[in-house]
Structure formats: structure tokens, C-alpha cells
Coordinates of C-alpha atoms and ligand atoms in Angstrom, one line a residue:
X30 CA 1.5 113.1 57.4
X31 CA 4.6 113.4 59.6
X32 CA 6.7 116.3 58.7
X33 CA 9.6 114.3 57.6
X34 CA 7.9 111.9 55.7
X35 CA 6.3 114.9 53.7
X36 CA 10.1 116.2 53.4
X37 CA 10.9 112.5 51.4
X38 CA 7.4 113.4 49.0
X39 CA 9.4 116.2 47.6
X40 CA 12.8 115.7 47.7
X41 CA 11.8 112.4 45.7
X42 CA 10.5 114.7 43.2
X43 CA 13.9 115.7 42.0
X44 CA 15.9 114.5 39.6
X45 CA 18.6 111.9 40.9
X46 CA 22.3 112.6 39.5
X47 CA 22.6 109.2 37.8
X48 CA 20.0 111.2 34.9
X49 CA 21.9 114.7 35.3
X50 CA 24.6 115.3 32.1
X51 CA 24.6 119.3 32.8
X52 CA 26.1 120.2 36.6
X53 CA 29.4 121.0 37.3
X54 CA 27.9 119.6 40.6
X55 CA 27.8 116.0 41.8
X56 CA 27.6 113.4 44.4
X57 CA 29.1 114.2 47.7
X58 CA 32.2 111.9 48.6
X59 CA 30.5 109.3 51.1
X60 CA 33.6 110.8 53.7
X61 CA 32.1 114.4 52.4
X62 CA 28.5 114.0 53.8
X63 CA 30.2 112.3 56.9
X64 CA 32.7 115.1 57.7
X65 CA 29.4 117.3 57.0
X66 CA 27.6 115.6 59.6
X67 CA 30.2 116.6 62.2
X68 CA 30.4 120.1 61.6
X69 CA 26.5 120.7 61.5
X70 CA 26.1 123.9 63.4
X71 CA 29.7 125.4 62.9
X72 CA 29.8 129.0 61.9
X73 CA 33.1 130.0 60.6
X74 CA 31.7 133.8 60.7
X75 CA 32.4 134.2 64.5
X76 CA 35.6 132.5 65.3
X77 CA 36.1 133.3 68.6
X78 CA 33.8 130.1 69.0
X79 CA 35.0 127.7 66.7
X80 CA 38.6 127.5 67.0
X81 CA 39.3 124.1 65.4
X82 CA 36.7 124.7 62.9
X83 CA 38.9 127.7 61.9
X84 CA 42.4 125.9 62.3
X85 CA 40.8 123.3 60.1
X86 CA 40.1 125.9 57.0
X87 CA 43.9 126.7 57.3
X88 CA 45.0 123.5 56.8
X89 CA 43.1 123.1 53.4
X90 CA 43.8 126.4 52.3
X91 CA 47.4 125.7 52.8
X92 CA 46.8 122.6 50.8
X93 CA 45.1 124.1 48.0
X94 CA 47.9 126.5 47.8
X95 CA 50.2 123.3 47.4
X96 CA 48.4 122.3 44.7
X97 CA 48.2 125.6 42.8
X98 CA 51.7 126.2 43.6
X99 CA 51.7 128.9 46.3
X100 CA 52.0 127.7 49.9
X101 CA 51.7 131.0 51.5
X102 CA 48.6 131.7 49.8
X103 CA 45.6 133.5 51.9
X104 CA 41.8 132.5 51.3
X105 CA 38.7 131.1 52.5
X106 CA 35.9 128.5 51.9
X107 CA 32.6 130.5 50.6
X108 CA 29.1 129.9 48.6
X109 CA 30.4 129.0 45.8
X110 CA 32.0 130.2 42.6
X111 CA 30.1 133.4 42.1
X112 CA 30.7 134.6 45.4
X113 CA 34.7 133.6 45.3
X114 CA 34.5 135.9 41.9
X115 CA 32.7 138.3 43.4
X116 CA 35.3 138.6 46.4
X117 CA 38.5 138.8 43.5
X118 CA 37.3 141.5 42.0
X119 CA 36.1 143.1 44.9
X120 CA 39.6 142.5 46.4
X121 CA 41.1 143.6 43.2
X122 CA 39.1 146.9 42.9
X123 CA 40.2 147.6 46.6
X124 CA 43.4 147.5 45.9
X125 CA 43.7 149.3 43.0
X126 CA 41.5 152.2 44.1
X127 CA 40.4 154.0 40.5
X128 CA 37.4 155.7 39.7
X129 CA 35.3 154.2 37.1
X130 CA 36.9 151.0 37.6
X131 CA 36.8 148.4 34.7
X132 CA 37.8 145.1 34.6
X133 CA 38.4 143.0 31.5
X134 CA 37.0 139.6 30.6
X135 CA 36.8 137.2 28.3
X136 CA 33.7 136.7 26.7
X137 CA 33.1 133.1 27.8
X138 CA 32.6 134.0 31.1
X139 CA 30.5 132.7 33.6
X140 CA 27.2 135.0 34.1
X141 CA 28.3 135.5 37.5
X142 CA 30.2 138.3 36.2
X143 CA 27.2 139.9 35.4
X144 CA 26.0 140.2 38.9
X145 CA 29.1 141.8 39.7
X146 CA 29.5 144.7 37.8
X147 CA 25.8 145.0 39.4
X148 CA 27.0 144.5 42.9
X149 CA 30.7 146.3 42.7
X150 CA 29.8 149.2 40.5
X151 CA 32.6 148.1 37.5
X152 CA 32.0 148.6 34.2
X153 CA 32.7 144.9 32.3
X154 CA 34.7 144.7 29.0
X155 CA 33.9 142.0 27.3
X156 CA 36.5 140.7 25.0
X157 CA 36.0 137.7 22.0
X158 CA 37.7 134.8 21.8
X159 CA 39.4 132.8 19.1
X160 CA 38.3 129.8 17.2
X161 CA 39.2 127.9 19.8
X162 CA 37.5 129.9 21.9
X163 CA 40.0 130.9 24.1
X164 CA 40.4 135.1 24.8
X165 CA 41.6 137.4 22.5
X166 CA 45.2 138.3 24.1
X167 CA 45.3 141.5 21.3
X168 CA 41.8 142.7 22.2
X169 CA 42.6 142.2 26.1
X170 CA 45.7 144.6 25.2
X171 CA 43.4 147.2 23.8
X172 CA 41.0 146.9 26.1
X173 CA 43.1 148.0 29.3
X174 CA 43.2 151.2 30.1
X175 CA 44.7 153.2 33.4
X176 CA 41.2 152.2 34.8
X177 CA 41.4 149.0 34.3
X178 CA 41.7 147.1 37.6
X179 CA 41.6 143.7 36.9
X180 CA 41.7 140.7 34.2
X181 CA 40.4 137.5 33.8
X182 CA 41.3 134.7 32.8
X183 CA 39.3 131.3 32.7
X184 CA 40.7 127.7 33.7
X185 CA 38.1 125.6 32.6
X186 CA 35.2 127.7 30.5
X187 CA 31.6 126.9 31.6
X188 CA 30.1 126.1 28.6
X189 CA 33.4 124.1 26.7
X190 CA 35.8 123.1 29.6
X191 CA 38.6 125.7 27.4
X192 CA 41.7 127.5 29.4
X193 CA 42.4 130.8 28.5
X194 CA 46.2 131.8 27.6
X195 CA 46.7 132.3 31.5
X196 CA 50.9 132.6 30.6
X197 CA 50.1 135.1 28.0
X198 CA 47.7 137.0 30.1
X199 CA 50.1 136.7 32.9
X200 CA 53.0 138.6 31.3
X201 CA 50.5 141.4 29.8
X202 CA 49.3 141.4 34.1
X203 CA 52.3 141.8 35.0
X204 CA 53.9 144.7 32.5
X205 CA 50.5 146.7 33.1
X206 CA 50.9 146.3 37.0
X207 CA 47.5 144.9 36.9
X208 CA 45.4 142.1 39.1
X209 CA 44.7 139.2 37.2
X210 CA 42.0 137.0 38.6
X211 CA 41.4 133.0 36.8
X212 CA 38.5 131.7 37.3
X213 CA 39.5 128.0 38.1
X214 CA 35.8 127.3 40.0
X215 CA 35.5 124.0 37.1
X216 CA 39.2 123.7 36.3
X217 CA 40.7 124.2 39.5
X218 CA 40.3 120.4 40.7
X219 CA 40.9 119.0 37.3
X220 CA 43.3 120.4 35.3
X221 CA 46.2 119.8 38.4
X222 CA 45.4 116.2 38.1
X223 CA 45.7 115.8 34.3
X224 CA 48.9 114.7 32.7
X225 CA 50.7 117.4 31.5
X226 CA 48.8 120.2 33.5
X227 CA 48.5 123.7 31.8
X228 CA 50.1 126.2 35.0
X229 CA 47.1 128.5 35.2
X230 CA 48.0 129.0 38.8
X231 CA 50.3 131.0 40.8
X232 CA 53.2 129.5 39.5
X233 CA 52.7 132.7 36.9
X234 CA 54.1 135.6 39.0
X235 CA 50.6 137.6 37.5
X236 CA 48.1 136.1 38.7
X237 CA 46.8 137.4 42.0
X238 CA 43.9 135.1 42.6
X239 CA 41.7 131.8 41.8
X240 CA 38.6 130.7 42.0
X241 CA 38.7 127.4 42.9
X242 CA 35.4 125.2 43.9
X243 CA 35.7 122.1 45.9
X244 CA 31.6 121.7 45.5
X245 CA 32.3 120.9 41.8
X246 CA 34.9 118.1 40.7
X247 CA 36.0 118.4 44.7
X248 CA 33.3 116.2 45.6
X249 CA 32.7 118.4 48.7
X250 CA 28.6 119.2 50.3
X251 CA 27.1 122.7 49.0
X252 CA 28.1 124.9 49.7
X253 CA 31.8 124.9 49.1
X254 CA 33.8 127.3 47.0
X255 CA 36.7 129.0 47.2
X256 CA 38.7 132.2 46.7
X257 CA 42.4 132.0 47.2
X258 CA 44.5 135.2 46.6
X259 CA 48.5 135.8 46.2
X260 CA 49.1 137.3 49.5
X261 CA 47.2 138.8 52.2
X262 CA 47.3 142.2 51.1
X263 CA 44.4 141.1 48.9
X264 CA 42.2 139.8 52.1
X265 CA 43.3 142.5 53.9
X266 CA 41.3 145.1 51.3
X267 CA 38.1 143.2 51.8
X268 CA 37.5 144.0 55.7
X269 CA 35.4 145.4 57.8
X270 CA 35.3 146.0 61.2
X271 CA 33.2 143.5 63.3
X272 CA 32.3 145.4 66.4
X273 CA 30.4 142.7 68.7
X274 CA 31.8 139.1 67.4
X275 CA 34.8 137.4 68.7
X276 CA 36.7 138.9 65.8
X277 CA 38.1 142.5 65.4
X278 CA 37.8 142.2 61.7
X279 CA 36.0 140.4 58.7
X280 CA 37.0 139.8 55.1
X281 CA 34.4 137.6 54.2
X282 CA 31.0 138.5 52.0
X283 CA 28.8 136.7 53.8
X284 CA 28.2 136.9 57.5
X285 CA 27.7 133.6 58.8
X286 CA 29.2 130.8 57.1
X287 CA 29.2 127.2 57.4
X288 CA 32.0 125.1 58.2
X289 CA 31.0 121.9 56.7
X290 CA 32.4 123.3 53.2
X291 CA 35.6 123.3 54.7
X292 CA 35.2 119.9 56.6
X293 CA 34.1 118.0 53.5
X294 CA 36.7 119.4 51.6
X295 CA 39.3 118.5 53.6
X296 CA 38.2 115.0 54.2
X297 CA 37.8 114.3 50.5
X298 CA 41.3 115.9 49.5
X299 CA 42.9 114.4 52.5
X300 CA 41.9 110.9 52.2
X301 CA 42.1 110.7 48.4
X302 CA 45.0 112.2 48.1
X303 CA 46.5 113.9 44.7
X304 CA 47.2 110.3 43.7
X305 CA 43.5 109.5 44.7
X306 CA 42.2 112.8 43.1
X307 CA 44.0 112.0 39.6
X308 CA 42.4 108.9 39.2
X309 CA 39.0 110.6 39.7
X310 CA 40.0 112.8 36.5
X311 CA 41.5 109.9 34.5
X312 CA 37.7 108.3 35.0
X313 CA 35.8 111.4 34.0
X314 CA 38.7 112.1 31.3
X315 CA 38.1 108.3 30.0
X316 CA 34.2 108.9 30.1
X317 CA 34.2 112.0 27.8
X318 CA 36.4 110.2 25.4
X319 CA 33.7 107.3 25.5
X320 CA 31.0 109.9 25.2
X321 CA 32.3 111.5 22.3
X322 CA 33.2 108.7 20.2
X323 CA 29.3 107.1 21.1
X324 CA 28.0 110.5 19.6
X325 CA 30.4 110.3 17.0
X326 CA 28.7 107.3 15.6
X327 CA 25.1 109.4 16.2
X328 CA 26.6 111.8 13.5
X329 CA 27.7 114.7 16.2
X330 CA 30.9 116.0 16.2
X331 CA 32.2 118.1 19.0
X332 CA 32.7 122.0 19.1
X333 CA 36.1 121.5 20.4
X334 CA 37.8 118.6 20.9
X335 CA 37.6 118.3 24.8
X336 CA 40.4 119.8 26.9
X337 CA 38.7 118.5 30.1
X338 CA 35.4 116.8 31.2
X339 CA 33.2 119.5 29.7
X340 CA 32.0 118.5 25.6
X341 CA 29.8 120.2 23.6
X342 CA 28.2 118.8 20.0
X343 CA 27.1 121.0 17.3
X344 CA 23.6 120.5 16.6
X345 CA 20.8 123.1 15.3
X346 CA 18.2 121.0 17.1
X347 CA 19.7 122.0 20.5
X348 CA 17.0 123.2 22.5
X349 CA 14.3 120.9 20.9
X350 CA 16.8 117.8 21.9
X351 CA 17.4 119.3 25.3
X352 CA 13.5 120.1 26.0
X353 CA 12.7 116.2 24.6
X354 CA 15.1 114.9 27.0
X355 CA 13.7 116.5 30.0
X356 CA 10.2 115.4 29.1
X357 CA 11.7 111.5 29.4
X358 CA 13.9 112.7 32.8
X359 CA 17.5 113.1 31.4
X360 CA 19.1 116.5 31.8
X361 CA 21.5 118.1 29.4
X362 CA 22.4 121.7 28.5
X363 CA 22.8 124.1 25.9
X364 CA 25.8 126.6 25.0
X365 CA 25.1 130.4 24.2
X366 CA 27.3 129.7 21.1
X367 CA 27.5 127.9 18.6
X368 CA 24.5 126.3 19.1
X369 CA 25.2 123.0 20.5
X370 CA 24.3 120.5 23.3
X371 CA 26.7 120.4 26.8
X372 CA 27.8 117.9 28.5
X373 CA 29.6 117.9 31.9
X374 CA 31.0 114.8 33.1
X375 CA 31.0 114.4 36.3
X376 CA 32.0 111.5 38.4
X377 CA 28.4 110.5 38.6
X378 CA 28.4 110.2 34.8
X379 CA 29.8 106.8 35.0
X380 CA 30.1 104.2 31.6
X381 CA 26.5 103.0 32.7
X382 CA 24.9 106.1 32.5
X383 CA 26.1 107.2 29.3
X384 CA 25.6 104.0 28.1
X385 CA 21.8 104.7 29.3
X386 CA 21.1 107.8 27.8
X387 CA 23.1 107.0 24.2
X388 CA 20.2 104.6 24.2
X389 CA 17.4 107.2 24.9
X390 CA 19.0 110.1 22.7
X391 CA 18.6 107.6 20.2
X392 CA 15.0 107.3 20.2
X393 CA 14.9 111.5 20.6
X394 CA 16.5 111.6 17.2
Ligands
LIG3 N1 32.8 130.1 37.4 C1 32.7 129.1 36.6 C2 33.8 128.9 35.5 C3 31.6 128.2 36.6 O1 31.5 127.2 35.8 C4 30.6 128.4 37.6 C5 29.5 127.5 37.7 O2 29.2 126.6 37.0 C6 30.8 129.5 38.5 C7 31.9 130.3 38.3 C8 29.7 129.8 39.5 O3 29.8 128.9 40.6 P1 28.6 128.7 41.6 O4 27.4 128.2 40.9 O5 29.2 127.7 42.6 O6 28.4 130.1 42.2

């Protein structure tokens, strides 16, 4: 068998996206796997080489700080979300320089928080959330302490799509002279788009950086995330010296780095436009709607009622319905809490494909 062909024999053993209900991941824009294509090979990690490449990532960083309301705003185009959470608290710890740092989060948060306190050596306060499910702001309060060097807030929760009181948090940043980091990674190319945004960006004089993944409602090719902080102070506490490159310095986790994150990204926000992007969310926005009032006639009723694309329905047969789905080919996902089945709907999960798998989840119950 020729190698490529055997290539095609598994990668036509995955699942195709028209069956997935559970990734904050998605098609690439057709101009995504394009720009892709012309910047196989780039390696934003020695710049020297790639000049354009590098001019490239300023212009979108300089857009994305259009959009979240800071145009001066400093940041790259990494991994993903973990690794753009990673690199805020990193930056944040930096900057604060305490011993037995802590950091406080809300309870909702993404496990990628997990491998951080690993990584960076931070203890993690966990704090609960509300009955809407949004963070504490009292328990936040008490959990601070002169060690404390940094909070966070969510835009867009993992499991529910729910934004964290971002204004509140904020103000409390801000009096305690402390970072506060959002992680935007789902949010970040949603909520801007909606009518009647919530400002969990830098308009709010606290927060000091966003996580903000153009891989996920972006439409961008993995791997594309990104970190954006308040000023450069906050990239300037992440680097280290690069001795032999064509750079004196480095502020980035990884070494090597691609630049088609940045290329797809670019091409997708340029050619859509705000105007282009908004309509993306009013789809995915009209889809959830659609998806909850078809479960709604199942007898399922929603954990919350949806702030964005993200919905989860109450149900004690989660994992059974979620196991007997996969067995027929459909993907969905369960929460940690209550216990409930997730969607994420992404603009792959068009009216046909819910329409598709109503029908199935029918038969599974
Ligand atoms: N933060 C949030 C809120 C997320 O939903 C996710 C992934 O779903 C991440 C961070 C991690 O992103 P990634 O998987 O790109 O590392």
C-alpha cells in the first residue's frame, strides 16, 4: 500500500464533524486551510527568518486588541487555550514576584488550570459559584490574600457557555492591586459579536489579560490560540535569552511555533469581517435556540438557559446516553455537574445536523 493511501485508511477512521455535538473545535474556514497552505514551514520561533510571517502576527494582534477594546495590546498566537493560560499566569506570577504564590479561580474552570499549578508551582484556590453558576465574588474576596497573584475570571465556561462577573471581579483586581486573567479561549470570538455584548475585555481597567482562541469559534487550523496581555510589561516578564537564534530574546513557551495559526486567523477575521463574524454567531446563536426547544419537546430542560452556543440538559442518564450515542457514531459530552448532557454548537452543527441526531437520540431514549 502506498504510504499516502494508508494515511486516507486511518484518517477515514475518525469521526467527521457533521456527527461531533462536543468540540469547541470545528471546520477550518475554506480561506483558513488556504492561508495554511502558504505558510507551511514558517517558524515564528526564529524571526530573524520570517520577517513577514512576524509583521503578519502584528497585524492580528492589533486586531484582536480592536475587538477587545485595547489597541495597544501585546500578545502572540500559541497552542491553544491551555498554553495562552499557562503563559497569563506565568506572566502574572512574574510580575508579582511572591513566595508561595496563589492564584484564585473559579470553580468552573477549565482543567487546564490543573496542569498549571503543576507546571508553575502555584497553589490553586478554587472558589464556588452561584446558581447560575457564575463565581462567587464574596468567596473570591476571602480567598485573596497578600499572596495572591492573580484571578480569574471566565468568558464563556467550558462546560455551560456562563461569564463570570468580569466588572465585579474587575473593581475587586483593581482595589487589591492584583492581575486578573479571563479566560475568553470559547467566549472570546463570540460574545463581541452578540447583541448587547457583556465587556469582559480590557475595556475594564482590571483585567490584564485574555485568553482568546481563534482555533475555536475563529474558524482558524490547529493550532491557534492566543494570549493577549494589557501592556508589554507582561510579555516582557516571560523572557528568556535566546543565545544562537536571530532574536536576542523569547517570551514564548514553546520554542518553535508555527505561523499558519496566525495566517489562518488573519484570513478568516480579515475577509469576514466583524460584520461577517456576527453573522456566524447569530447562526450558531439561532441553532442552540432550535436545539433547545427540539429537546424541550424530548422532556429536557436546560441547566441554564444558554448565554452562548454552549447548552447543557439535565438528565441522570447522562453517561449511559453519551456512551449509546457513540456506539451509533454521534458525539456528545457530559458536565462534571449537575449531571447533564453538553452541547457545543459550533458552526458545523448546522439545522441539518441537529435535525439528524434529534432523530437518533430519539431512538436512544
Ligand atoms: N479555556 C477554556 C474556557 C476552554 O473551553 C478550553 C478548551 O475547551 C481551554 C481553555 C483549553 O483550550 P485548548 O484545548 O485549545 O488548549
Amino acid at each position: 500500500m502506498d504510504v499516502l493511501e494508508e494515511l486516507r485508511s486511518f484518517r477515514e477512521r475518525d469521526l467527521p464533524y457533521s456527527r461531533v455535538l462536543s468540540s469547541m473545535c470545528t471546520i477550518p474556514h475554506e480561506l483558513a486551510v488556504k492561508a495554511h497552505q502558504l505558510f507551511i514551514g514558517t517558524n515564528l520561533g526564529d524571526p530573524g527568518i520570517f520577517p513577514g510571517t512576524v509583521e503578519l502576527e502584528k497585524k492580528l494582534i492589533a486586531m484582536l486588541g480592536d475587538l477587545l477594546h485595547n489597541k495597544s495590546c501585546a500578545g502572540y498566537i500559541c497552542s491553544g487555550g491551555t498554553e495562552a493560560n499557562i503563559q497569563g499566569i506565568r506572566a502574572a506570577r512574574n510580575v508579582m514576584r511572591k513566595r508561595e504564590p496563589n492564584i484564585v479561580i473559579p470553580k468552573t474552570a477549565h482543567f487546564s488550570f490543573e496542569k498549571i499549578c503543576d507546571i508553575l508551582c502555584v497553589e490553586v484556590r478554587r472558589v464556588s459559584v452561584d446558581e447560575d453558576y457564575k463565581v462567587d465574588l464574596a468567596e473570591v474576596e476571602r480567598l485573596i490574600d497578600e499572596k495572591t497573584v492573580a484571578i480569574v475570571g471566565i468568558a464563556g465556561t467550558t462546560e455551560l457557555g456562563q461569564i463570570d462577573p468580569i466588572l465585579e471581579l474587575s473593581k475587586l483586581a483593581e482595589e487589591r492591586e492584583i492581575p486578573l486573567h479571563i479566560d475568553a479561549a470559547f467566549g472570546g470570538l463570540v460574545i463581541p459579536f452578540m447583541e448587547d455584548p457583556y465587556p469582559f475585555d480590557f475595556a475594564n481597567e482590571g483585567v490584564t489579560s485574555i485568553t482568546l482562541d481563534p482555533h475555536k469559534m475563529g474558524m482558524a487550523t490547529i493550532p491557534a490560540g492566543g494570549i493577549l496581555f494589557k501592556d508589554e510589561i507582561f510579555l516582557k516578564a516571560l523572557e528568556v535569552e535566546t543565545p544562537y537564534l536571530t532574536s536576542k530574546m523569547q517570551f514564548t513557551l514553546t520554542g518553535t511555533r508555527p505561523g499558519t495559526g496566525v495566517a489562518s486567523a488573519y484570513a478568516v477575521l480579515k475577509s469576514l469581517g466583524f460584520e461577517g463574524m456576527r453573522e456566524i454567531v447569530r447562526r450558531c446563536l439561532r441553532n442552540t435556540r432550535m436545539l433547545v426547544e427540539e429537546m424541550a419537546q424530548l422532556g429536557f430542560e436546560p441547566v441554564i438557559e444558554p448565554v452562548m452556543n454552549v447548552v447543557a440538559f439535565k438528565t441522570d442518564k447522562a453517561e449511559e446516553f453519551k456512551q449509546e450515542l457513540y456506539r451509533r457514531k454521534w458525539v456528545i459530552s457530559t458536565i462534571r455537574e449537575p449531571r447533564a448532557i453538553r452541547f457545543v454548537v459550533m458552526p458545523h452543527v448546522t439545522e441539518e445536523v441537529i435535525k439528524n441526531f434529534i432523530a437518533e437520540f430519539r431512538k436512544v431514549i
